[in-house]
PDB file of N, CA, C and O in Angstrom:
ATOM      1  N   ASN A1030      -8.675 -10.364 -22.096  1.00 90.00           N
ATOM      2  CA  ASN A1030      -7.810 -10.605 -20.951  1.00 90.00           C
ATOM      3  C   ASN A1030      -6.423 -10.030 -21.214  1.00 90.00           C
ATOM      4  O   ASN A1030      -5.912 -10.108 -22.314  1.00 90.00           O
ATOM      5  N   VAL A1031      -5.842  -9.498 -20.175  1.00 95.00           N
ATOM      6  CA  VAL A1031      -4.512  -8.903 -20.243  1.00 95.00           C
ATOM      7  C   VAL A1031      -3.701  -9.413 -19.058  1.00 95.00           C
ATOM      8  O   VAL A1031      -4.198  -9.452 -17.936  1.00 95.00           O
ATOM      9  N   THR A1032      -2.459  -9.811 -19.315  1.00 95.00           N
ATOM     10  CA  THR A1032      -1.529 -10.191 -18.250  1.00 95.00           C
ATOM     11  C   THR A1032      -0.522  -9.070 -18.099  1.00 95.00           C
ATOM     12  O   THR A1032       0.016  -8.581 -19.092  1.00 95.00           O
ATOM     13  N   CYS A1033      -0.276  -8.661 -16.852  1.00 96.00           N
ATOM     14  CA  CYS A1033       0.630  -7.547 -16.576  1.00 96.00           C
ATOM     15  C   CYS A1033       1.811  -7.996 -15.737  1.00 96.00           C
ATOM     16  O   CYS A1033       1.747  -9.002 -15.034  1.00 96.00           O
ATOM     17  N   ASP A1034       2.868  -7.183 -15.800  1.00 95.00           N
ATOM     18  CA  ASP A1034       4.017  -7.422 -14.933  1.00 95.00           C
ATOM     19  C   ASP A1034       3.755  -6.790 -13.560  1.00 95.00           C
ATOM     20  O   ASP A1034       2.663  -6.262 -13.309  1.00 95.00           O
ATOM     21  N   ALA A1035       4.745  -6.803 -12.694  1.00 94.00           N
ATOM     22  CA  ALA A1035       4.592  -6.291 -11.327  1.00 94.00           C
ATOM     23  C   ALA A1035       4.311  -4.791 -11.282  1.00 94.00           C
ATOM     24  O   ALA A1035       3.788  -4.283 -10.294  1.00 94.00           O
ATOM     25  N   HIS A1036       4.635  -4.075 -12.368  1.00 92.00           N
ATOM     26  CA  HIS A1036       4.423  -2.631 -12.427  1.00 92.00           C
ATOM     27  C   HIS A1036       3.097  -2.253 -13.080  1.00 92.00           C
ATOM     28  O   HIS A1036       2.810  -1.073 -13.252  1.00 92.00           O
ATOM     29  N   GLY A1037       2.314  -3.253 -13.489  1.00 90.00           N
ATOM     30  CA  GLY A1037       1.034  -2.994 -14.131  1.00 90.00           C
ATOM     31  C   GLY A1037       1.113  -2.779 -15.624  1.00 90.00           C
ATOM     32  O   GLY A1037       0.134  -2.393 -16.253  1.00 90.00           O
ATOM     33  N   THR A1038       2.270  -3.044 -16.214  1.00 93.00           N
ATOM     34  CA  THR A1038       2.443  -2.905 -17.654  1.00 93.00           C
ATOM     35  C   THR A1038       2.025  -4.205 -18.347  1.00 93.00           C
ATOM     36  O   THR A1038       2.485  -5.280 -17.963  1.00 93.00           O
ATOM     37  N   PRO A1039       1.153  -4.135 -19.355  1.00 97.00           N
ATOM     38  CA  PRO A1039       0.734  -5.343 -20.064  1.00 97.00           C
ATOM     39  C   PRO A1039       1.917  -6.066 -20.714  1.00 97.00           C
ATOM     40  O   PRO A1039       2.783  -5.432 -21.322  1.00 97.00           O
ATOM     41  N   VAL A1040       1.951  -7.398 -20.574  1.00 97.00           N
ATOM     42  CA  VAL A1040       3.005  -8.213 -21.192  1.00 97.00           C
ATOM     43  C   VAL A1040       2.435  -9.228 -22.180  1.00 97.00           C
ATOM     44  O   VAL A1040       3.162  -9.756 -23.007  1.00 97.00           O
ATOM     45  N   ALA A1041       1.124  -9.492 -22.105  1.00 98.00           N
ATOM     46  CA  ALA A1041       0.465 -10.410 -23.040  1.00 98.00           C
ATOM     47  C   ALA A1041      -1.028 -10.083 -23.084  1.00 98.00           C
ATOM     48  O   ALA A1041      -1.600  -9.632 -22.097  1.00 98.00           O
ATOM     49  N   VAL A1042      -1.612 -10.321 -24.265  1.00 97.00           N
ATOM     50  CA  VAL A1042      -3.029 -10.048 -24.478  1.00 97.00           C
ATOM     51  C   VAL A1042      -3.669 -11.284 -25.094  1.00 97.00           C
ATOM     52  O   VAL A1042      -3.104 -11.880 -26.019  1.00 97.00           O
ATOM     53  N   ALA A1043      -4.831 -11.677 -24.596  1.00 95.00           N
ATOM     54  CA  ALA A1043      -5.563 -12.806 -25.168  1.00 95.00           C
ATOM     55  C   ALA A1043      -6.325 -12.318 -26.397  1.00 95.00           C
ATOM     56  O   ALA A1043      -7.118 -11.383 -26.311  1.00 95.00           O
ATOM     57  N   ARG A1044      -6.030 -12.957 -27.544  1.00 91.00           N
ATOM     58  CA  ARG A1044      -6.699 -12.616 -28.797  1.00 91.00           C
ATOM     59  C   ARG A1044      -7.037 -13.893 -29.554  1.00 91.00           C
ATOM     60  O   ARG A1044      -6.166 -14.733 -29.762  1.00 91.00           O
ATOM     61  N   ARG A1045      -8.304 -14.003 -29.907  1.00 88.00           N
ATOM     62  CA  ARG A1045      -8.762 -15.175 -30.665  1.00 88.00           C
ATOM     63  C   ARG A1045      -8.331 -16.486 -30.004  1.00 88.00           C
ATOM     64  O   ARG A1045      -7.735 -17.358 -30.630  1.00 88.00           O
ATOM     65  N   ARG A1046      -8.581 -16.585 -28.719  1.00 90.00           N
ATOM     66  CA  ARG A1046      -8.344 -17.809 -27.924  1.00 90.00           C
ATOM     67  C   ARG A1046      -6.871 -18.183 -27.748  1.00 90.00           C
ATOM     68  O   ARG A1046      -6.550 -19.337 -27.476  1.00 90.00           O
ATOM     69  N   ARG A1047      -5.951 -17.228 -27.936  1.00 95.00           N
ATOM     70  CA  ARG A1047      -4.544 -17.511 -27.664  1.00 95.00           C
ATOM     71  C   ARG A1047      -3.888 -16.252 -27.118  1.00 95.00           C
ATOM     72  O   ARG A1047      -4.349 -15.143 -27.358  1.00 95.00           O
ATOM     73  N   TRP A1048      -2.812 -16.449 -26.382  1.00 97.00           N
ATOM     74  CA  TRP A1048      -2.077 -15.332 -25.799  1.00 97.00           C
ATOM     75  C   TRP A1048      -1.040 -14.819 -26.795  1.00 97.00           C
ATOM     76  O   TRP A1048      -0.325 -15.606 -27.408  1.00 97.00           O
ATOM     77  N   VAL A1049      -0.986 -13.503 -26.953  1.00 97.00           N
ATOM     78  CA  VAL A1049      -0.017 -12.858 -27.842  1.00 97.00           C
ATOM     79  C   VAL A1049       0.861 -11.951 -26.976  1.00 97.00           C
ATOM     80  O   VAL A1049       0.355 -11.128 -26.209  1.00 97.00           O
ATOM     81  N   LYS A1050       2.169 -12.087 -27.132  1.00 98.00           N
ATOM     82  CA  LYS A1050       3.126 -11.326 -26.346  1.00 98.00           C
ATOM     83  C   LYS A1050       3.148  -9.852 -26.774  1.00 98.00           C
ATOM     84  O   LYS A1050       3.049  -9.545 -27.959  1.00 98.00           O
ATOM     85  N   VAL A1051       3.286  -8.964 -25.783  1.00 98.00           N
ATOM     86  CA  VAL A1051       3.465  -7.544 -26.048  1.00 98.00           C
ATOM     87  C   VAL A1051       4.949  -7.312 -26.325  1.00 98.00           C
ATOM     88  O   VAL A1051       5.798  -7.621 -25.494  1.00 98.00           O
ATOM     89  N   VAL A1052       5.259  -6.780 -27.498  1.00 98.00           N
ATOM     90  CA  VAL A1052       6.651  -6.502 -27.888  1.00 98.00           C
ATOM     91  C   VAL A1052       7.098  -5.174 -27.289  1.00 98.00           C
ATOM     92  O   VAL A1052       8.208  -5.048 -26.786  1.00 98.00           O
ATOM     93  N   SER A1053       6.217  -4.169 -27.358  1.00 97.00           N
ATOM     94  CA  SER A1053       6.542  -2.868 -26.777  1.00 97.00           C
ATOM     95  C   SER A1053       5.278  -2.095 -26.455  1.00 97.00           C
ATOM     96  O   SER A1053       4.221  -2.331 -27.042  1.00 97.00           O
ATOM     97  N   GLU A1054       5.421  -1.192 -25.523  1.00 96.00           N
ATOM     98  CA  GLU A1054       4.344  -0.277 -25.189  1.00 96.00           C
ATOM     99  C   GLU A1054       4.699   1.048 -25.859  1.00 96.00           C
ATOM    100  O   GLU A1054       5.722   1.659 -25.552  1.00 96.00           O
ATOM    101  N   ARG A1055       3.857   1.487 -26.787  1.00 96.00           N
ATOM    102  CA  ARG A1055       4.154   2.700 -27.560  1.00 96.00           C
ATOM    103  C   ARG A1055       3.773   3.972 -26.809  1.00 96.00           C
ATOM    104  O   ARG A1055       4.404   4.999 -26.967  1.00 96.00           O
ATOM    105  N   GLU A1056       2.694   3.867 -26.026  1.00 96.00           N
ATOM    106  CA  GLU A1056       2.199   5.058 -25.343  1.00 96.00           C
ATOM    107  C   GLU A1056       1.344   4.626 -24.157  1.00 96.00           C
ATOM    108  O   GLU A1056       0.762   3.548 -24.160  1.00 96.00           O
ATOM    109  N   ARG A1057       1.279   5.507 -23.149  1.00 96.00           N
ATOM    110  CA  ARG A1057       0.445   5.251 -21.973  1.00 96.00           C
ATOM    111  C   ARG A1057      -0.068   6.584 -21.460  1.00 96.00           C
ATOM    112  O   ARG A1057       0.658   7.564 -21.447  1.00 96.00           O
ATOM    113  N   TRP A1058      -1.348   6.621 -21.090  1.00 96.00           N
ATOM    114  CA  TRP A1058      -1.899   7.819 -20.473  1.00 96.00           C
ATOM    115  C   TRP A1058      -3.053   7.426 -19.558  1.00 96.00           C
ATOM    116  O   TRP A1058      -3.559   6.318 -19.615  1.00 96.00           O
ATOM    117  N   ARG A1059      -3.428   8.367 -18.724  1.00 95.00           N
ATOM    118  CA  ARG A1059      -4.462   8.124 -17.715  1.00 95.00           C
ATOM    119  C   ARG A1059      -5.528   9.198 -17.836  1.00 95.00           C
ATOM    120  O   ARG A1059      -5.210  10.369 -18.087  1.00 95.00           O
ATOM    121  N   ILE A1060      -6.782   8.788 -17.664  1.00 93.00           N
ATOM    122  CA  ILE A1060      -7.903   9.718 -17.696  1.00 93.00           C
ATOM    123  C   ILE A1060      -8.664   9.586 -16.382  1.00 93.00           C
ATOM    124  O   ILE A1060      -9.044   8.479 -15.985  1.00 93.00           O
ATOM    125  N   ASP A1061      -8.874  10.711 -15.733  1.00 90.00           N
ATOM    126  CA  ASP A1061      -9.713  10.798 -14.529  1.00 90.00           C
ATOM    127  C   ASP A1061     -10.649  11.978 -14.747  1.00 90.00           C
ATOM    128  O   ASP A1061     -10.227  13.129 -14.652  1.00 90.00           O
ATOM    129  N   GLU A1062     -11.900  11.679 -15.066  1.00 87.00           N
ATOM    130  CA  GLU A1062     -12.855  12.731 -15.414  1.00 87.00           C
ATOM    131  C   GLU A1062     -14.205  12.520 -14.753  1.00 87.00           C
ATOM    132  O   GLU A1062     -14.500  11.454 -14.247  1.00 87.00           O
ATOM    133  N   GLU A1063     -15.008  13.546 -14.854  1.00 78.00           N
ATOM    134  CA  GLU A1063     -16.402  13.564 -14.407  1.00 78.00           C
ATOM    135  C   GLU A1063     -16.560  13.142 -12.955  1.00 78.00           C
ATOM    136  O   GLU A1063     -17.474  12.405 -12.602  1.00 78.00           O
ATOM    137  N   TRP A1064     -15.710  13.646 -12.111  1.00 68.00           N
ATOM    138  CA  TRP A1064     -15.772  13.319 -10.698  1.00 68.00           C
ATOM    139  C   TRP A1064     -17.068  13.797 -10.064  1.00 68.00           C
ATOM    140  O   TRP A1064     -17.498  13.271  -9.049  1.00 68.00           O
ATOM    141  N   TRP A1065     -17.737  14.785 -10.670  1.00 73.00           N
ATOM    142  CA  TRP A1065     -18.964  15.325 -10.115  1.00 73.00           C
ATOM    143  C   TRP A1065     -20.176  14.445 -10.418  1.00 73.00           C
ATOM    144  O   TRP A1065     -21.215  14.612  -9.834  1.00 73.00           O
ATOM    145  N   ARG A1066     -20.024  13.476 -11.321  1.00 79.00           N
ATOM    146  CA  ARG A1066     -21.104  12.535 -11.642  1.00 79.00           C
ATOM    147  C   ARG A1066     -20.644  11.138 -11.268  1.00 79.00           C
ATOM    148  O   ARG A1066     -20.398  10.832 -10.124  1.00 79.00           O
ATOM    149  N   GLN A1067     -20.540  10.309 -12.279  1.00 80.00           N
ATOM    150  CA  GLN A1067     -19.983   8.970 -12.102  1.00 80.00           C
ATOM    151  C   GLN A1067     -18.544   9.015 -12.610  1.00 80.00           C
ATOM    152  O   GLN A1067     -18.303   9.273 -13.781  1.00 80.00           O
ATOM    153  N   PRO A1068     -17.583   8.775 -11.758  1.00 83.00           N
ATOM    154  CA  PRO A1068     -16.185   8.937 -12.169  1.00 83.00           C
ATOM    155  C   PRO A1068     -15.765   8.006 -13.300  1.00 83.00           C
ATOM    156  O   PRO A1068     -16.215   6.868 -13.388  1.00 83.00           O
ATOM    157  N   ILE A1069     -14.906   8.525 -14.160  1.00 88.00           N
ATOM    158  CA  ILE A1069     -14.268   7.744 -15.217  1.00 88.00           C
ATOM    159  C   ILE A1069     -12.781   7.729 -14.894  1.00 88.00           C
ATOM    160  O   ILE A1069     -12.126   8.772 -14.931  1.00 88.00           O
ATOM    161  N   CYS A1070     -12.274   6.577 -14.539  1.00 93.00           N
ATOM    162  CA  CYS A1070     -10.857   6.423 -14.191  1.00 93.00           C
ATOM    163  C   CYS A1070     -10.295   5.297 -15.052  1.00 93.00           C
ATOM    164  O   CYS A1070     -10.586   4.123 -14.815  1.00 93.00           O
ATOM    165  N   ARG A1071      -9.506   5.674 -16.059  1.00 94.00           N
ATOM    166  CA  ARG A1071      -8.968   4.680 -16.998  1.00 94.00           C
ATOM    167  C   ARG A1071      -7.482   4.902 -17.220  1.00 94.00           C
ATOM    168  O   ARG A1071      -7.009   6.031 -17.203  1.00 94.00           O
ATOM    169  N   ARG A1072      -6.781   3.786 -17.473  1.00 96.00           N
ATOM    170  CA  ARG A1072      -5.373   3.834 -17.860  1.00 96.00           C
ATOM    171  C   ARG A1072      -5.252   3.177 -19.230  1.00 96.00           C
ATOM    172  O   ARG A1072      -5.528   1.986 -19.384  1.00 96.00           O
ATOM    173  N   TYR A1073      -4.867   3.954 -20.222  1.00 97.00           N
ATOM    174  CA  TYR A1073      -4.768   3.491 -21.605  1.00 97.00           C
ATOM    175  C   TYR A1073      -3.341   3.073 -21.936  1.00 97.00           C
ATOM    176  O   TYR A1073      -2.385   3.658 -21.431  1.00 97.00           O
ATOM    177  N   HIS A1074      -3.218   2.072 -22.834  1.00 97.00           N
ATOM    178  CA  HIS A1074      -1.928   1.598 -23.328  1.00 97.00           C
ATOM    179  C   HIS A1074      -2.051   1.333 -24.824  1.00 97.00           C
ATOM    180  O   HIS A1074      -2.998   0.670 -25.247  1.00 97.00           O
ATOM    181  N   VAL A1075      -1.110   1.839 -25.599  1.00 97.00           N
ATOM    182  CA  VAL A1075      -1.010   1.477 -27.013  1.00 97.00           C
ATOM    183  C   VAL A1075       0.108   0.443 -27.086  1.00 97.00           C
ATOM    184  O   VAL A1075       1.249   0.727 -26.728  1.00 97.00           O
ATOM    185  N   LEU A1076      -0.244  -0.775 -27.526  1.00 98.00           N
ATOM    186  CA  LEU A1076       0.674  -1.910 -27.487  1.00 98.00           C
ATOM    187  C   LEU A1076       1.006  -2.419 -28.880  1.00 98.00           C
ATOM    188  O   LEU A1076       0.115  -2.563 -29.723  1.00 98.00           O
ATOM    189  N   ALA A1077       2.268  -2.739 -29.097  1.00 98.00           N
ATOM    190  CA  ALA A1077       2.693  -3.447 -30.301  1.00 98.00           C
ATOM    191  C   ALA A1077       2.806  -4.914 -29.914  1.00 98.00           C
ATOM    192  O   ALA A1077       3.555  -5.264 -28.997  1.00 98.00           O
ATOM    193  N   LEU A1078       2.040  -5.770 -30.591  1.00 97.00           N
ATOM    194  CA  LEU A1078       2.013  -7.188 -30.270  1.00 97.00           C
ATOM    195  C   LEU A1078       2.948  -7.978 -31.186  1.00 97.00           C
ATOM    196  O   LEU A1078       3.303  -7.528 -32.273  1.00 97.00           O
ATOM    197  N   ALA A1079       3.314  -9.172 -30.748  1.00 97.00           N
ATOM    198  CA  ALA A1079       4.234 -10.037 -31.498  1.00 97.00           C
ATOM    199  C   ALA A1079       3.679 -10.434 -32.864  1.00 97.00           C
ATOM    200  O   ALA A1079       4.447 -10.724 -33.775  1.00 97.00           O
ATOM    201  N   ASP A1080       2.357 -10.432 -33.025  1.00 96.00           N
ATOM    202  CA  ASP A1080       1.772 -10.801 -34.318  1.00 96.00           C
ATOM    203  C   ASP A1080       1.663  -9.613 -35.278  1.00 96.00           C
ATOM    204  O   ASP A1080       1.066  -9.716 -36.343  1.00 96.00           O
ATOM    205  N   GLY A1081       2.230  -8.453 -34.887  1.00 95.00           N
ATOM    206  CA  GLY A1081       2.219  -7.275 -35.746  1.00 95.00           C
ATOM    207  C   GLY A1081       1.064  -6.324 -35.506  1.00 95.00           C
ATOM    208  O   GLY A1081       1.003  -5.256 -36.105  1.00 95.00           O
ATOM    209  N   THR A1082       0.153  -6.685 -34.637  1.00 95.00           N
ATOM    210  CA  THR A1082      -1.002  -5.846 -34.336  1.00 95.00           C
ATOM    211  C   THR A1082      -0.609  -4.683 -33.443  1.00 95.00           C
ATOM    212  O   THR A1082       0.160  -4.850 -32.500  1.00 95.00           O
ATOM    213  N   LEU A1083      -1.163  -3.510 -33.727  1.00 96.00           N
ATOM    214  CA  LEU A1083      -1.049  -2.356 -32.848  1.00 96.00           C
ATOM    215  C   LEU A1083      -2.411  -2.211 -32.185  1.00 96.00           C
ATOM    216  O   LEU A1083      -3.428  -2.046 -32.865  1.00 96.00           O
ATOM    217  N   LEU A1084      -2.455  -2.304 -30.871  1.00 96.00           N
ATOM    218  CA  LEU A1084      -3.714  -2.413 -30.142  1.00 96.00           C
ATOM    219  C   LEU A1084      -3.753  -1.399 -29.010  1.00 96.00           C
ATOM    220  O   LEU A1084      -2.769  -1.235 -28.285  1.00 96.00           O
ATOM    221  N   THR A1085      -4.891  -0.726 -28.865  1.00 97.00           N
ATOM    222  CA  THR A1085      -5.096   0.180 -27.735  1.00 97.00           C
ATOM    223  C   THR A1085      -6.051  -0.496 -26.761  1.00 97.00           C
ATOM    224  O   THR A1085      -7.161  -0.881 -27.130  1.00 97.00           O
ATOM    225  N   VAL A1086      -5.602  -0.660 -25.529  1.00 97.00           N
ATOM    226  CA  VAL A1086      -6.417  -1.253 -24.474  1.00 97.00           C
ATOM    227  C   VAL A1086      -6.475  -0.268 -23.308  1.00 97.00           C
ATOM    228  O   VAL A1086      -5.634   0.617 -23.186  1.00 97.00           O
ATOM    229  N   TYR A1087      -7.500  -0.429 -22.475  1.00 97.00           N
ATOM    230  CA  TYR A1087      -7.540   0.381 -21.265  1.00 97.00           C
ATOM    231  C   TYR A1087      -8.058  -0.431 -20.093  1.00 97.00           C
ATOM    232  O   TYR A1087      -8.838  -1.361 -20.250  1.00 97.00           O
ATOM    233  N   LEU A1088      -7.574  -0.066 -18.935  1.00 96.00           N
ATOM    234  CA  LEU A1088      -8.005  -0.652 -17.676  1.00 96.00           C
ATOM    235  C   LEU A1088      -8.981   0.311 -17.027  1.00 96.00           C
ATOM    236  O   LEU A1088      -8.642   1.472 -16.773  1.00 96.00           O
ATOM    237  N   ASP A1089     -10.208  -0.148 -16.797  1.00 94.00           N
ATOM    238  CA  ASP A1089     -11.173   0.634 -16.027  1.00 94.00           C
ATOM    239  C   ASP A1089     -10.763   0.465 -14.568  1.00 94.00           C
ATOM    240  O   ASP A1089     -10.902  -0.611 -13.997  1.00 94.00           O
ATOM    241  N   ARG A1090     -10.226   1.499 -13.989  1.00 91.00           N
ATOM    242  CA  ARG A1090      -9.660   1.391 -12.654  1.00 91.00           C
ATOM    243  C   ARG A1090     -10.729   1.238 -11.582  1.00 91.00           C
ATOM    244  O   ARG A1090     -10.435   0.807 -10.477  1.00 91.00           O
ATOM    245  N   SER A1091     -11.993   1.535 -11.906  1.00 88.00           N
ATOM    246  CA  SER A1091     -13.087   1.356 -10.948  1.00 88.00           C
ATOM    247  C   SER A1091     -13.487  -0.112 -10.831  1.00 88.00           C
ATOM    248  O   SER A1091     -13.740  -0.606  -9.738  1.00 88.00           O
ATOM    249  N   THR A1092     -13.530  -0.808 -11.980  1.00 92.00           N
ATOM    250  CA  THR A1092     -13.975  -2.203 -11.994  1.00 92.00           C
ATOM    251  C   THR A1092     -12.824  -3.195 -12.097  1.00 92.00           C
ATOM    252  O   THR A1092     -13.030  -4.389 -11.971  1.00 92.00           O
ATOM    253  N   ARG A1093     -11.601  -2.687 -12.402  1.00 93.00           N
ATOM    254  CA  ARG A1093     -10.406  -3.518 -12.610  1.00 93.00           C
ATOM    255  C   ARG A1093     -10.564  -4.444 -13.818  1.00 93.00           C
ATOM    256  O   ARG A1093      -9.969  -5.507 -13.889  1.00 93.00           O
ATOM    257  N   GLN A1094     -11.346  -4.021 -14.822  1.00 95.00           N
ATOM    258  CA  GLN A1094     -11.545  -4.800 -16.044  1.00 95.00           C
ATOM    259  C   GLN A1094     -10.811  -4.133 -17.203  1.00 95.00           C
ATOM    260  O   GLN A1094     -10.746  -2.913 -17.278  1.00 95.00           O
ATOM    261  N   TRP A1095     -10.307  -4.969 -18.124  1.00 96.00           N
ATOM    262  CA  TRP A1095      -9.610  -4.504 -19.322  1.00 96.00           C
ATOM    263  C   TRP A1095     -10.576  -4.480 -20.504  1.00 96.00           C
ATOM    264  O   TRP A1095     -11.431  -5.363 -20.630  1.00 96.00           O
ATOM    265  N   PHE A1096     -10.383  -3.498 -21.402  1.00 95.00           N
ATOM    266  CA  PHE A1096     -11.191  -3.359 -22.597  1.00 95.00           C
ATOM    267  C   PHE A1096     -10.297  -2.987 -23.769  1.00 95.00           C
ATOM    268  O   PHE A1096      -9.255  -2.367 -23.585  1.00 95.00           O
ATOM    269  N   VAL A1097     -10.727  -3.359 -24.976  1.00 94.00           N
ATOM    270  CA  VAL A1097     -10.055  -2.952 -26.205  1.00 94.00           C
ATOM    271  C   VAL A1097     -10.731  -1.693 -26.693  1.00 94.00           C
ATOM    272  O   VAL A1097     -11.973  -1.645 -26.797  1.00 94.00           O
ATOM    273  N   GLN A1098      -9.944  -0.657 -26.999  1.00 91.00           N
ATOM    274  CA  GLN A1098     -10.480   0.574 -27.565  1.00 91.00           C
ATOM    275  C   GLN A1098     -10.728   0.348 -29.046  1.00 91.00           C
ATOM    276  O   GLN A1098      -9.825  -0.059 -29.760  1.00 91.00           O
ATOM    277  N   ARG A1099     -11.905   0.586 -29.520  1.00 76.00           N
ATOM    278  CA  ARG A1099     -12.244   0.382 -30.931  1.00 76.00           C
ATOM    279  C   ARG A1099     -12.387   1.695 -31.637  1.00 76.00           C
ATOM    280  O   ARG A1099     -12.754   2.657 -31.105  1.00 76.00           O
TER     281      ARG A1099
END
């Protein structure tokens, strides 16, 4: 789970049954590919969390679901 501000920027991430605050967003990019098949529309964020974790998450813009990039 990811909580975002009014601009769609993540501000907190649920990890191990608790919310961890996003300290900063290090990078953001968008991918829109394979329009000729099944479209892939994702918005990626590299986040620095308050617990020291650096985490890459993405929003699948088709389903509106968040995922952790592994």
